Each structure stands twice: as structure tokens, then as C-alpha cells.
PDB file of C-alpha atoms in Angstrom:
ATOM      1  CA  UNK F   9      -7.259 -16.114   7.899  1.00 56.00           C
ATOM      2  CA  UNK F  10      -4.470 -18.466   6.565  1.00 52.00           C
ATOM      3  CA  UNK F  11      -1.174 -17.867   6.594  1.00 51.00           C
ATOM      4  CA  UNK F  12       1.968 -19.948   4.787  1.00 49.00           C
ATOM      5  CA  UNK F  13       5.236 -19.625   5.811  1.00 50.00           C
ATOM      6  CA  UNK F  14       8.437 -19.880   3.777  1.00 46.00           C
ATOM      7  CA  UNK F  15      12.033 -20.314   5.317  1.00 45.00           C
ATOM      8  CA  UNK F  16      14.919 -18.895   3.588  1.00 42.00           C
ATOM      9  CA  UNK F  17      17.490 -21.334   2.146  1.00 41.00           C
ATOM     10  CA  UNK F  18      19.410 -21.499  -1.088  1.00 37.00           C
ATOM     11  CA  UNK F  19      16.069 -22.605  -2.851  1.00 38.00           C
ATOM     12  CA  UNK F  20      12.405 -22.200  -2.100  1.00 39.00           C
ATOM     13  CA  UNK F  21      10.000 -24.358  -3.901  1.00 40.00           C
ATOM     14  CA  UNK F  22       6.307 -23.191  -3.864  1.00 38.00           C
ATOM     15  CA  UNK F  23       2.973 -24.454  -5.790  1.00 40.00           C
ATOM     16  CA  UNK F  24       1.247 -23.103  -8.677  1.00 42.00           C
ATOM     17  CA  UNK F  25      -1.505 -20.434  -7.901  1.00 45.00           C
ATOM     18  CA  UNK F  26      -4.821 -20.844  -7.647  1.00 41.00           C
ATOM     19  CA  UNK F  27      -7.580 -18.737 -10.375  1.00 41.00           C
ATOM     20  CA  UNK F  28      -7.588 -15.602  -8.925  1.00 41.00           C
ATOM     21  CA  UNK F  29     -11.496 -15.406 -10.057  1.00 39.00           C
ATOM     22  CA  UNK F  30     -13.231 -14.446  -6.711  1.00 38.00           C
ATOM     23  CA  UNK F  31     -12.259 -11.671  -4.496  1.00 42.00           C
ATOM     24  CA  UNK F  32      -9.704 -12.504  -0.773  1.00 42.00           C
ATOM     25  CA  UNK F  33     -10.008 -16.251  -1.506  1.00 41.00           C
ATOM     26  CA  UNK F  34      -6.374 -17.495  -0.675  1.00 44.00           C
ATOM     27  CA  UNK F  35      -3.949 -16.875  -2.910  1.00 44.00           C
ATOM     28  CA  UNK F  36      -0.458 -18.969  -3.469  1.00 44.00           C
ATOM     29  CA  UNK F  37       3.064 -18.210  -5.017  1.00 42.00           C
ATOM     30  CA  UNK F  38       4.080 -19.741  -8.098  1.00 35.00           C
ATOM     31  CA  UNK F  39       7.605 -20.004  -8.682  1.00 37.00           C
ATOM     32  CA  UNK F  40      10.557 -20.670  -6.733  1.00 34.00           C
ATOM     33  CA  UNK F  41      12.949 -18.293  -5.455  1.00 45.00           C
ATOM     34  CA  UNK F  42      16.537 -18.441  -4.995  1.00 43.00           C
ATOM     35  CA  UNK F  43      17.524 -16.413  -1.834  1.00 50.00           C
ATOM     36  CA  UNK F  44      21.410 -15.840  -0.504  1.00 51.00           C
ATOM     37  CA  UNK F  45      21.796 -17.225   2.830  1.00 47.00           C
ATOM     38  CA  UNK F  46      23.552 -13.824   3.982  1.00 67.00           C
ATOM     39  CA  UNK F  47      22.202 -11.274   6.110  1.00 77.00           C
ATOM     40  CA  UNK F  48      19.660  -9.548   4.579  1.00 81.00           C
ATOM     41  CA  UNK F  49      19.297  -5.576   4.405  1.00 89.00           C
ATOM     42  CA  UNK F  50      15.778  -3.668   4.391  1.00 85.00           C
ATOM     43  CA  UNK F  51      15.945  -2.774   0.773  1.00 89.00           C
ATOM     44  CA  UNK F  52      17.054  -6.765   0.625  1.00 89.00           C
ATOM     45  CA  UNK F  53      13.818  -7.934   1.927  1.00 88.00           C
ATOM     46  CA  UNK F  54      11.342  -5.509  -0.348  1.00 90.00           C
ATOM     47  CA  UNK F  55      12.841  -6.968  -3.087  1.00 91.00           C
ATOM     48  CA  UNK F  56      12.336 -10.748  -1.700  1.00 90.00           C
ATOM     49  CA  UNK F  57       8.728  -9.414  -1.288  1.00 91.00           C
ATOM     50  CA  UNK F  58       7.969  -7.715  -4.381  1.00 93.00           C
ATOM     51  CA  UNK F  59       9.270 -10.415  -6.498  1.00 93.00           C
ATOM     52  CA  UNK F  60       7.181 -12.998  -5.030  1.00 93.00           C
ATOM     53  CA  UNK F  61       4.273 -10.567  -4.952  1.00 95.00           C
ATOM     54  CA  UNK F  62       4.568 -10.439  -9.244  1.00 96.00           C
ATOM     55  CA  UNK F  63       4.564 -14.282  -8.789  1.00 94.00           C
ATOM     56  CA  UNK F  64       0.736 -13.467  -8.900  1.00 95.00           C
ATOM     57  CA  UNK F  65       0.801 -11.653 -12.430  1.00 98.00           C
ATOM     58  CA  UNK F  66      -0.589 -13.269 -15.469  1.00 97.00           C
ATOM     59  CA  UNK F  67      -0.213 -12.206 -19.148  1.00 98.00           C
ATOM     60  CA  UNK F  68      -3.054  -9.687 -20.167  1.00 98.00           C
ATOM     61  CA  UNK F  69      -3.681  -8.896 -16.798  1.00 98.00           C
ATOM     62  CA  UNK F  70      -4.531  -4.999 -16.138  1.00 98.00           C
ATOM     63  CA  UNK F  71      -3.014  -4.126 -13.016  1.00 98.00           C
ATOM     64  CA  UNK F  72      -2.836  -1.422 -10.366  1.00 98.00           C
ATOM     65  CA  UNK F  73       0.720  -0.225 -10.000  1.00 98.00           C
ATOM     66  CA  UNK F  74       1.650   1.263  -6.256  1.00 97.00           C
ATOM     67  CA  UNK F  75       3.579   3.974  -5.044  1.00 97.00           C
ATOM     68  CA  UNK F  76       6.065   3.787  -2.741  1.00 94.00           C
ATOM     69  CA  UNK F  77       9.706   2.041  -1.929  1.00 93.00           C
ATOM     70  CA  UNK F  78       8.461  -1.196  -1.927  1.00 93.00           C
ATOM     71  CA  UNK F  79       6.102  -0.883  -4.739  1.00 96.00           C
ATOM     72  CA  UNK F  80       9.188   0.582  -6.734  1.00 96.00           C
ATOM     73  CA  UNK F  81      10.598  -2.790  -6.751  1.00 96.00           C
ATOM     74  CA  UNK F  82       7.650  -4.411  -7.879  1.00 97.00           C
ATOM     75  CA  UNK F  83       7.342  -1.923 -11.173  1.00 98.00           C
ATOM     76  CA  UNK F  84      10.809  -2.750 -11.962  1.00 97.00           C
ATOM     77  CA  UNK F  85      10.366  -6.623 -11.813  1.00 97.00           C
ATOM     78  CA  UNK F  86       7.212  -5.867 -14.039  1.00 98.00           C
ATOM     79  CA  UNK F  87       9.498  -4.248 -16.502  1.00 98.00           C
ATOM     80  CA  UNK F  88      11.998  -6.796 -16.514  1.00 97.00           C
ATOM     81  CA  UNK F  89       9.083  -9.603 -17.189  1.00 97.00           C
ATOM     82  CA  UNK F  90       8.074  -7.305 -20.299  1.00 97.00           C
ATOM     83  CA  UNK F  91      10.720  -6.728 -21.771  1.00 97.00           C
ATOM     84  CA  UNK F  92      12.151 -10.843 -21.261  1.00 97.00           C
ATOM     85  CA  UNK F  93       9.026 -11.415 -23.046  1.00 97.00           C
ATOM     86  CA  UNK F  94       8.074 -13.566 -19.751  1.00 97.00           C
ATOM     87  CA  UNK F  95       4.699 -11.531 -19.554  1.00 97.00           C
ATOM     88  CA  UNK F  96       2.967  -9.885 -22.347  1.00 98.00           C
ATOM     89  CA  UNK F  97      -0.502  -7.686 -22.440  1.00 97.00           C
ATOM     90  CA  UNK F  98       0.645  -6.045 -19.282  1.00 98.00           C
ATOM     91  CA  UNK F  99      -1.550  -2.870 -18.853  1.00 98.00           C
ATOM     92  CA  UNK F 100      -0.464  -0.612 -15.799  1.00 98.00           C
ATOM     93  CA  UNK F 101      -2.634   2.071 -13.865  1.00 98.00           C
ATOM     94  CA  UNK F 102      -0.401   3.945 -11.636  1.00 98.00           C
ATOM     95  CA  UNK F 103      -0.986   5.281  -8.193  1.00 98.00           C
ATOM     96  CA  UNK F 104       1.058   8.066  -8.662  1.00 98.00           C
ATOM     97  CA  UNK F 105       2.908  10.643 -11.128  1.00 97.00           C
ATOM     98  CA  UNK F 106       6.210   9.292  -9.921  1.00 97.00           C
ATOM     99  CA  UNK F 107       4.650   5.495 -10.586  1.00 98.00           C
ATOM    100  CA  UNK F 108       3.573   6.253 -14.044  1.00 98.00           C
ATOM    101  CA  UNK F 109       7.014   8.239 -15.043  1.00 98.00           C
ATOM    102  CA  UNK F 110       8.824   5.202 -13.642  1.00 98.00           C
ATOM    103  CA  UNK F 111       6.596   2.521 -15.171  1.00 98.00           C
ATOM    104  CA  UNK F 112       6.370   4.753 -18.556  1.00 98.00           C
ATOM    105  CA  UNK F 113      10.582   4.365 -18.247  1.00 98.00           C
ATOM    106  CA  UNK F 114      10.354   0.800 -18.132  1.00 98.00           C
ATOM    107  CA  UNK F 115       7.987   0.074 -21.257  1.00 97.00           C
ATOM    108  CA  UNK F 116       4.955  -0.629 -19.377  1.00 98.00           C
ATOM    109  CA  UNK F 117       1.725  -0.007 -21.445  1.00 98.00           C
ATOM    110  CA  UNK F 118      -0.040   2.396 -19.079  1.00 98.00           C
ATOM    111  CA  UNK F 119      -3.973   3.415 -18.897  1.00 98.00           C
ATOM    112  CA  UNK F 120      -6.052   4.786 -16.411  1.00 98.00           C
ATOM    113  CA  UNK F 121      -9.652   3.699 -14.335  1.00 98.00           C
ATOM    114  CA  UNK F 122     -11.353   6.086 -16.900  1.00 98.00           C
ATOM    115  CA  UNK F 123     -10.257   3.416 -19.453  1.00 98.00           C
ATOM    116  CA  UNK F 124     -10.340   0.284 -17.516  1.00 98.00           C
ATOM    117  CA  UNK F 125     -12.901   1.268 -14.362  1.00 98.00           C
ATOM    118  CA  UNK F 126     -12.058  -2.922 -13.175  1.00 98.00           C
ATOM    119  CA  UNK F 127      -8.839  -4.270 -12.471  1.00 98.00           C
ATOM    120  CA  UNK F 128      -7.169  -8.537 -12.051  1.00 98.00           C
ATOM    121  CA  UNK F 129      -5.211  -7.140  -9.585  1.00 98.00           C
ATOM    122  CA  UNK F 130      -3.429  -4.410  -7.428  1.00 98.00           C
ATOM    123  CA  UNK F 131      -0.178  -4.482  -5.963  1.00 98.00           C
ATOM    124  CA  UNK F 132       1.477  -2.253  -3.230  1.00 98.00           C
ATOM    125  CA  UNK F 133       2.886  -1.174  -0.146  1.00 96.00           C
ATOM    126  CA  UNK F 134       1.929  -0.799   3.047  1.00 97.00           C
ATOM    127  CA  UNK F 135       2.867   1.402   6.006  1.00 97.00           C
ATOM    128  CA  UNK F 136       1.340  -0.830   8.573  1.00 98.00           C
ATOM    129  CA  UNK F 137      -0.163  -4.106   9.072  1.00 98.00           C
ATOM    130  CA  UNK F 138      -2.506  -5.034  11.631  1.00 97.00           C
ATOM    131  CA  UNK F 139      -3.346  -8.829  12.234  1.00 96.00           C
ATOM    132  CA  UNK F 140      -6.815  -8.345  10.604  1.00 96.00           C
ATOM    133  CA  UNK F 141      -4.602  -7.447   7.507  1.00 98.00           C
ATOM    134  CA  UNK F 142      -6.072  -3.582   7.494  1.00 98.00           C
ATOM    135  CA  UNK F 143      -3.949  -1.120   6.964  1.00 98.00           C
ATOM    136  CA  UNK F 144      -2.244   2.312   7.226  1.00 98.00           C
ATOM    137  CA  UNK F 145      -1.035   3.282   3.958  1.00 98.00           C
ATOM    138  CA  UNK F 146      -0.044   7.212   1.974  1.00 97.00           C
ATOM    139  CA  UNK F 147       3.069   8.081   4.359  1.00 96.00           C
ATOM    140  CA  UNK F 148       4.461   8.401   0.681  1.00 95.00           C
ATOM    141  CA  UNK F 149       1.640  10.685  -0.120  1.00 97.00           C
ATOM    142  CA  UNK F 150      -0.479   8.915  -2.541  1.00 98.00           C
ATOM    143  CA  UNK F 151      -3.474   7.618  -0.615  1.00 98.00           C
ATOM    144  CA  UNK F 152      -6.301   9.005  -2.816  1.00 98.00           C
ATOM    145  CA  UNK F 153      -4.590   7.481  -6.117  1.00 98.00           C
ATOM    146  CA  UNK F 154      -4.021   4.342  -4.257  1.00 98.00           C
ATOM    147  CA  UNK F 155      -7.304   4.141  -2.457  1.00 98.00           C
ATOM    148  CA  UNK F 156      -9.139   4.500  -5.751  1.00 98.00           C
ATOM    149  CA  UNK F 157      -7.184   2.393  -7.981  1.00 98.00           C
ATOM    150  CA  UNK F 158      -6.790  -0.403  -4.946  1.00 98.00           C
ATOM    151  CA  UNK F 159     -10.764  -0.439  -4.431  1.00 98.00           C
ATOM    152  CA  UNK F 160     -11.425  -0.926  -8.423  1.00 98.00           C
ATOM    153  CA  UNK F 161      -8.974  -4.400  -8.230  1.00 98.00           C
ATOM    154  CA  UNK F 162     -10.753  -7.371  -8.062  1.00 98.00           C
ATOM    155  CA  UNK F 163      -7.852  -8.704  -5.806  1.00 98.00           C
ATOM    156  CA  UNK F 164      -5.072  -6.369  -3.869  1.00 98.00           C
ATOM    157  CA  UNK F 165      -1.475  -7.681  -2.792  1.00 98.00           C
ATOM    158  CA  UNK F 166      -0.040  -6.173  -0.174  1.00 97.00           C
ATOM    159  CA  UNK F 167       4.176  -5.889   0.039  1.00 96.00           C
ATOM    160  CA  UNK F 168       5.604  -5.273   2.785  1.00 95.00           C
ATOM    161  CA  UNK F 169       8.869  -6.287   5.289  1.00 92.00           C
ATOM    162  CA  UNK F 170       8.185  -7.296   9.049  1.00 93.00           C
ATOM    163  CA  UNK F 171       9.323  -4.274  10.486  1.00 93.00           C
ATOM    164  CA  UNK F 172       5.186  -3.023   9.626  1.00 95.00           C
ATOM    165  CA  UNK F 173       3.422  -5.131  11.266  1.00 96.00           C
ATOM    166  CA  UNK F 174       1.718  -3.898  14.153  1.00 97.00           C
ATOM    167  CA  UNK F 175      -0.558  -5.143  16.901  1.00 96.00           C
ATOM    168  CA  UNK F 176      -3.297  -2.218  15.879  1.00 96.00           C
ATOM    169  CA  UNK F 177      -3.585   0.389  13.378  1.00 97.00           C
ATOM    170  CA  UNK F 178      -1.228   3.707  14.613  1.00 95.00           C
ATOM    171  CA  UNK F 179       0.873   1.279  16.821  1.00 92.00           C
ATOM    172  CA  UNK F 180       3.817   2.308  15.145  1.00 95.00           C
ATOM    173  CA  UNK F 181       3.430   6.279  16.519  1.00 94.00           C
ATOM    174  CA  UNK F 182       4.020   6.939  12.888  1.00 95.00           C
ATOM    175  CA  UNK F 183       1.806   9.517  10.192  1.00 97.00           C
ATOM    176  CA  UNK F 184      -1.952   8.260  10.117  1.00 98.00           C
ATOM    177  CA  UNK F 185      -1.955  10.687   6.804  1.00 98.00           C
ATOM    178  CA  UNK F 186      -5.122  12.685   5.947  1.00 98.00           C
ATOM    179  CA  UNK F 187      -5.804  14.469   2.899  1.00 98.00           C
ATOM    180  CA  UNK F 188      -7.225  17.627   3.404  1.00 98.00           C
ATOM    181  CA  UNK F 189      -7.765  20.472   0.725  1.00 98.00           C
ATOM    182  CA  UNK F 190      -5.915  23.837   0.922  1.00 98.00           C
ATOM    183  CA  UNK F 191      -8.729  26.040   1.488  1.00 98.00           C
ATOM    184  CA  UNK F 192      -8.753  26.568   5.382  1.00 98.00           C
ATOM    185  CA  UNK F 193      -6.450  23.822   6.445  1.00 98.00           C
ATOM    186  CA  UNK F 194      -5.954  24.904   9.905  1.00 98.00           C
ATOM    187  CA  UNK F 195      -9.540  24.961  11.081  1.00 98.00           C
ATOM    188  CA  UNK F 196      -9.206  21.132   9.390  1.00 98.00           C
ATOM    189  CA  UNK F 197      -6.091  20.211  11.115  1.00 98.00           C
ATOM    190  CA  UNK F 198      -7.550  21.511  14.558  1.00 98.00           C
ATOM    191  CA  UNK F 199     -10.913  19.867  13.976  1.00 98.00           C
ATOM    192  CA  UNK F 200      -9.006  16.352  13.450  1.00 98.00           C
ATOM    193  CA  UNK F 201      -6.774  17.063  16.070  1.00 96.00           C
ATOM    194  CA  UNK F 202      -9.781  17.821  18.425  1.00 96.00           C
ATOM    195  CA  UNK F 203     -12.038  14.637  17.200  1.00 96.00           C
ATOM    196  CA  UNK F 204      -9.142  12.468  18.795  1.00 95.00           C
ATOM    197  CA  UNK F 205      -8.163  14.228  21.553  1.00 91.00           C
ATOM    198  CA  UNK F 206      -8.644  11.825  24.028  1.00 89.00           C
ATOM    199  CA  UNK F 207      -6.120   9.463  22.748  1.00 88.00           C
ATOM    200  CA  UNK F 208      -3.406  12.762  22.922  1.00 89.00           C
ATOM    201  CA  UNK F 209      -3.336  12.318  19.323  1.00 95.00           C
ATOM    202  CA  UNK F 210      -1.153  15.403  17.722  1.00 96.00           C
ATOM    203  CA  UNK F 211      -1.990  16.310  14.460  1.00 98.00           C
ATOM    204  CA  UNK F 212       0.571  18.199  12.125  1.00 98.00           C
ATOM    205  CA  UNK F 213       0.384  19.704   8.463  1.00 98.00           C
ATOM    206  CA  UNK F 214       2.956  17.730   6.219  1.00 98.00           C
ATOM    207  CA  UNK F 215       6.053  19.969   5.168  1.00 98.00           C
ATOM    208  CA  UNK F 216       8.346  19.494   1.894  1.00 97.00           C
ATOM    209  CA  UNK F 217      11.634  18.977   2.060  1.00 96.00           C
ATOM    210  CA  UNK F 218      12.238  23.052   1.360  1.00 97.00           C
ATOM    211  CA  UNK F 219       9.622  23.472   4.726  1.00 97.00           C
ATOM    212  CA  UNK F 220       6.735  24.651   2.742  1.00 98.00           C
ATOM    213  CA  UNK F 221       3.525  22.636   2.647  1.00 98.00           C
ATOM    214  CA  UNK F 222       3.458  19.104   1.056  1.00 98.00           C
ATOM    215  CA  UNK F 223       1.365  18.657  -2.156  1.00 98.00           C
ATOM    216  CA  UNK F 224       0.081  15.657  -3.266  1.00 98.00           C
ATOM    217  CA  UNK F 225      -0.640  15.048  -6.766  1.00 98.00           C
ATOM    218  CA  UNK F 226      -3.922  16.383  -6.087  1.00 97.00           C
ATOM    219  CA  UNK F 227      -3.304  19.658  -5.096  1.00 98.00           C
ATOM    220  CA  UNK F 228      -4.271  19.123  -1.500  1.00 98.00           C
ATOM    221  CA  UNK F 229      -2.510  19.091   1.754  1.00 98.00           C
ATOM    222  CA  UNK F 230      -1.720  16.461   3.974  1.00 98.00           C
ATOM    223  CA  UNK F 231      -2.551  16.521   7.851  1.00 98.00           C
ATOM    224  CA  UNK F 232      -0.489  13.554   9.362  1.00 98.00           C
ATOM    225  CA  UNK F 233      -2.100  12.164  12.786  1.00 98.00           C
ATOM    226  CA  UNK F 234       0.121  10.925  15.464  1.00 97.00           C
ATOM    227  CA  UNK F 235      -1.606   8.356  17.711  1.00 95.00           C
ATOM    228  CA  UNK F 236       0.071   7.568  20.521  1.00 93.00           C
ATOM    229  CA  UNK F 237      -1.765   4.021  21.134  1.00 93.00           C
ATOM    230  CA  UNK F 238      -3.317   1.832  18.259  1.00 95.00           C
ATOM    231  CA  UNK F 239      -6.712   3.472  17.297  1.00 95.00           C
ATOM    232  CA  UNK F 240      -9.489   1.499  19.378  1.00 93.00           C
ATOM    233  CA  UNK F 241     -12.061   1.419  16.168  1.00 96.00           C
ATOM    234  CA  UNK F 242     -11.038   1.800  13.087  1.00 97.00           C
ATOM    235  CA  UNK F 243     -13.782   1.590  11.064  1.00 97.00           C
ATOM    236  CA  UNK F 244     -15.504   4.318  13.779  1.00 97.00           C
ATOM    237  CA  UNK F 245     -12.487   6.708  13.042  1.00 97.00           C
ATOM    238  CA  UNK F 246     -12.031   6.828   9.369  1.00 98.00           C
ATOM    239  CA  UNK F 247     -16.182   7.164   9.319  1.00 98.00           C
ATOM    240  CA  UNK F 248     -15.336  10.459  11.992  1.00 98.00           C
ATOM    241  CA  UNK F 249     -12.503  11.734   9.826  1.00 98.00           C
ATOM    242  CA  UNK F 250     -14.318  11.260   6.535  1.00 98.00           C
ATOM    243  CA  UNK F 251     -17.646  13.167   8.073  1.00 98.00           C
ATOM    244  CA  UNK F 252     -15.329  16.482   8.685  1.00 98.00           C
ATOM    245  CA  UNK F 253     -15.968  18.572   5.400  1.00 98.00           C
ATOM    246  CA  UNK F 254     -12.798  19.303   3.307  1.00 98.00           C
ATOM    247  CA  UNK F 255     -11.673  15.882   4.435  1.00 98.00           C
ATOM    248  CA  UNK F 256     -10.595  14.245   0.578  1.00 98.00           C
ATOM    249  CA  UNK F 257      -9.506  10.571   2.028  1.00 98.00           C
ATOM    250  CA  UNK F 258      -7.506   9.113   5.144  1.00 98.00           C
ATOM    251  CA  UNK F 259      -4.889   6.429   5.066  1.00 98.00           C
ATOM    252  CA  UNK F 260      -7.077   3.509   6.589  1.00 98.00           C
ATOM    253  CA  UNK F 261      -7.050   0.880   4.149  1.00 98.00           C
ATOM    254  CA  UNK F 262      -9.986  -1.524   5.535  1.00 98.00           C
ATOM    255  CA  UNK F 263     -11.220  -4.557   4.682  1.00 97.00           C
ATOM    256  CA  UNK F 264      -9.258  -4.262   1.119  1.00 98.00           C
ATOM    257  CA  UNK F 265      -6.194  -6.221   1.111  1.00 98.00           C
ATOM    258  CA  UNK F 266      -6.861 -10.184   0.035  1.00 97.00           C
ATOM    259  CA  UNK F 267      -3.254 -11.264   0.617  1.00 96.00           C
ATOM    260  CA  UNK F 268      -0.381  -9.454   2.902  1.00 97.00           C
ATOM    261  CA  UNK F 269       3.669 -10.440   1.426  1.00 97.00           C
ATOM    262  CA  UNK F 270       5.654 -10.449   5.073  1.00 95.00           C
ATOM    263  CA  UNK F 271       9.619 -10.962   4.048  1.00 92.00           C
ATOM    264  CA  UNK F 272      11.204 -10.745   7.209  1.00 90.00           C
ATOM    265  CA  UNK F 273      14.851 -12.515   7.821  1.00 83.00           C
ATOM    266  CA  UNK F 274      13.378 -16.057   8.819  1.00 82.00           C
ATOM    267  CA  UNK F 275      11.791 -16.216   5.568  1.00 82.00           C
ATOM    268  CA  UNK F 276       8.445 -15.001   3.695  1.00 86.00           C
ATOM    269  CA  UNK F 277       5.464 -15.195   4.946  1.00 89.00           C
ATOM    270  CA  UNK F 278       1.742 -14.882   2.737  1.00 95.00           C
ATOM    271  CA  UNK F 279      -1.470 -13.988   4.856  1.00 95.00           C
ATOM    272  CA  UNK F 280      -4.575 -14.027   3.236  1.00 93.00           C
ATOM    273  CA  UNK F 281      -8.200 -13.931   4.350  1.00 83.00           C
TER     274      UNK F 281
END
């Protein structure tokens, strides 16, 4: 794994990328960045992120757009590039209804994986990092969408700040989310409760903001799994939870990402594999 390190002062000069041709082979920034030596705020260091992730975006490129806060920012700087006339041939696939109204708002040309089943390149979010760069990602409810589109990209850039990086996957005692269908939830809840009961894990259906159940823009539910240490074996779990039928997906994103975007308030850091 290599990682490159970037501090913050008034200017940061960075080299041109390399042909992003081959699957996780190390990617690079390519343009500098101008970055206010003030204190930076959380929404402060997305943006430092997300802009340096679209560093990686070439004209005619088709690209998977995320879902999420951070990903937000990216869409936006996508727009802005369009509409400058600094990138052209820009096809979108969104992760999300709320992606695709927002990128639709923006002018991006928009298609879908029925159109364009291979994608240059994915960009998104993250909800955790672990040093392996696997992650946890769908606290924003999207993971099927992201999963699918992230998997079809022949490269995926993750975005995140260095408050999600974690020493293992569900370190944070955040939502591991699962998406479960409607039918019989509860015996699907208790079964995923019960499959990780010797970590104490608690297991609890996701609730809109009006209290009623959380639907994703799949029309399932989501069962979010509390781990109170890092899950042991990863790869052994989401096998486990993806066995149980009326499991749709889980938020363990393994072995996908080829580059992590770490803006924390040294500087920015880009791990790759």
C-alpha cells in the first residue's frame, strides 16, 4: 500500500496522474490546490477532499456518482467543471435518487449500468476506513446503488475526512447497515442479531425521521448492526450476513476501493493499494 502525504499551506503543488488503465494501481493528483491557512471545519475538509478526488476525472469519462455528504461536494465540483467547459463528455450514473436529482440540477448528462454496464471511474464516500482501505459504507442508506455501481468501475475513489478512519471495520460503534426486505423483518433483524451475538452486537431496524421505518430507494428496510469491537473477519461476516435469506446487501465494502482521499487538518493524504 502507498500512501502520499500533502501538508496544507497557501499552495500545494502535485504531479500529473498516471493512465488510470489497470484496476488499484496507484493513482496521483493532478492539479494544485490553494488551501486557507485557517482552521478548518468538517464540511471544510470534504470539500478539500472531494475537489482533489475530481482531480482524477478526464473528459468523456463515464463515472459513478456517490451518495452522501461528502459525495455531494464532489457532484457539485463536477457541475462546476461542466458547465466552465473545463470537462466535457461527462456521463454520470448515480447512486441514489437524491444523487441523480442533484446531478440532473447541475447539467450532468446522466445514464444508468443498463446503458453503460462498465465504468472509468467511481467516486464516493465512506463511513469508515480501515488500514487495509475496506470499508463500511450506506449509513446514508444507499449501499445497494452504491455497491453495484462501485463494483462495475474499473477504478473507485474513496472521499473521506480523518475523523473515519478506524483501526478495524465497526470500530467506530457506529451503523454496520444491512438491507433487508420488508417481508418478515423481525425474524431478519433477530437472526443477524443472533449470528453476532458473541461480540454483544445489537441490531436495530432503521427509523425515519417521522419514527416509522426507513426506506431505501429500494423499497427495503434497513437493519443497522452495532458492534461494539471492530469485526474480527470481515470477509467471514459479510459471507454470514449475505447467507441469511431476505438479506439484499450489507455495508462492507471489501477489497473495492483503489485509492482512499484522507483531508484531515495537517493536510491530505492519498492511500492506494
Amino acid at each position: 500500500m502507498t500512501s502520499l502525504h500533502l501538508h496544507l499551506s497557501s499552495h500545494l503543488q502535485v504531479s500529473p496522474p498516471r493512465s488510470l488503465s489497470l484496476r488499484r494501481r496507484r493513482l496521483a493528483p493532478i492539479r494544485a490546490l490553494s488551501v486557507p491557512s485557517t482552521a478548518l471545519t468538517q464540511d471544510d475538509l470534504k470539500k478539500l477532499a472531494a475537489i482533489k478526488a475530481v482531480e482524477y476525472v478526464s473528459s468523456g469519462m463515464v463515472l459513478g456518482l456517490g451518495t452522501g455528504s461528502t459525495a455531494a461536494f464532489v457532484v457539485d465540483e463536477i457541475g462546476a467543471l461542466l458547465k466552465s467547459g473545463k470537462l466535457t463528455g461527462i456521463v454520470g450514473v448515480p447512486t441514489s435518487k437524491r444523487t441523480f436529482e442533484q446531478a440532473q440540477s447541475l447539467g450532468i448528462p446522466l445514464s444508468t449500468l443498463d446503458e453503460h454496464p462498465r465504468l472509468d471511474l467511481a467516486i464516493d464516500g465512506a463511513d469508515e476506513v480501515d488500514p487495509n482501505l475496506d470499508l463500511v459504507k450506506g449509513r446514508g442508506g444507499a449501499l445497494l446503488r452504491e455497491k453495484m455501481v462501485e463494483a462495475a468501475s474499473a477504478k473507485f475513489v474513496v472521499v473521506v475526512d480523518e475523523t473515519k478512519l478506524v483501526t478495524g471495520l465497526g470500530g467506530s460503534g457506529l451503523a454496520m447497515p444491512v438491507e433487508v426486505v420488508q417481508f418478515c423483518w423481525k425474524y431478519n433483524l433477530t437472526r443477524l442479531q443472533d449470528l453476532f451475538k458473541e461480540e454483544g452486537v445489537e441490531a436495530k431496524l432503521r427509523l425515519d425521521t417521522d419514527g416509522s421505518p426507513y426506506v431505501t430507494d429500494n423499497s427495503n428496510y434497513i437493519v443497522d448492526l452495532y458492534f461494539k469491537t471492530p469485526i474480527k473477519d470481515a470477509g467471514a461476516a459479510g459471507k454470514e450476513i449475505s447467507a441469511l435469506e431476505g438479506v439484499v446487501d450489507h455495508g462492507l465494502f471489501l477489497d473495492m476501493a483503489s485509492a482512499v482521499i484522507i483531508a484531515g487538518k495537517d493536510g491530505v493524504s492519498v492511500k492506494s493499494k
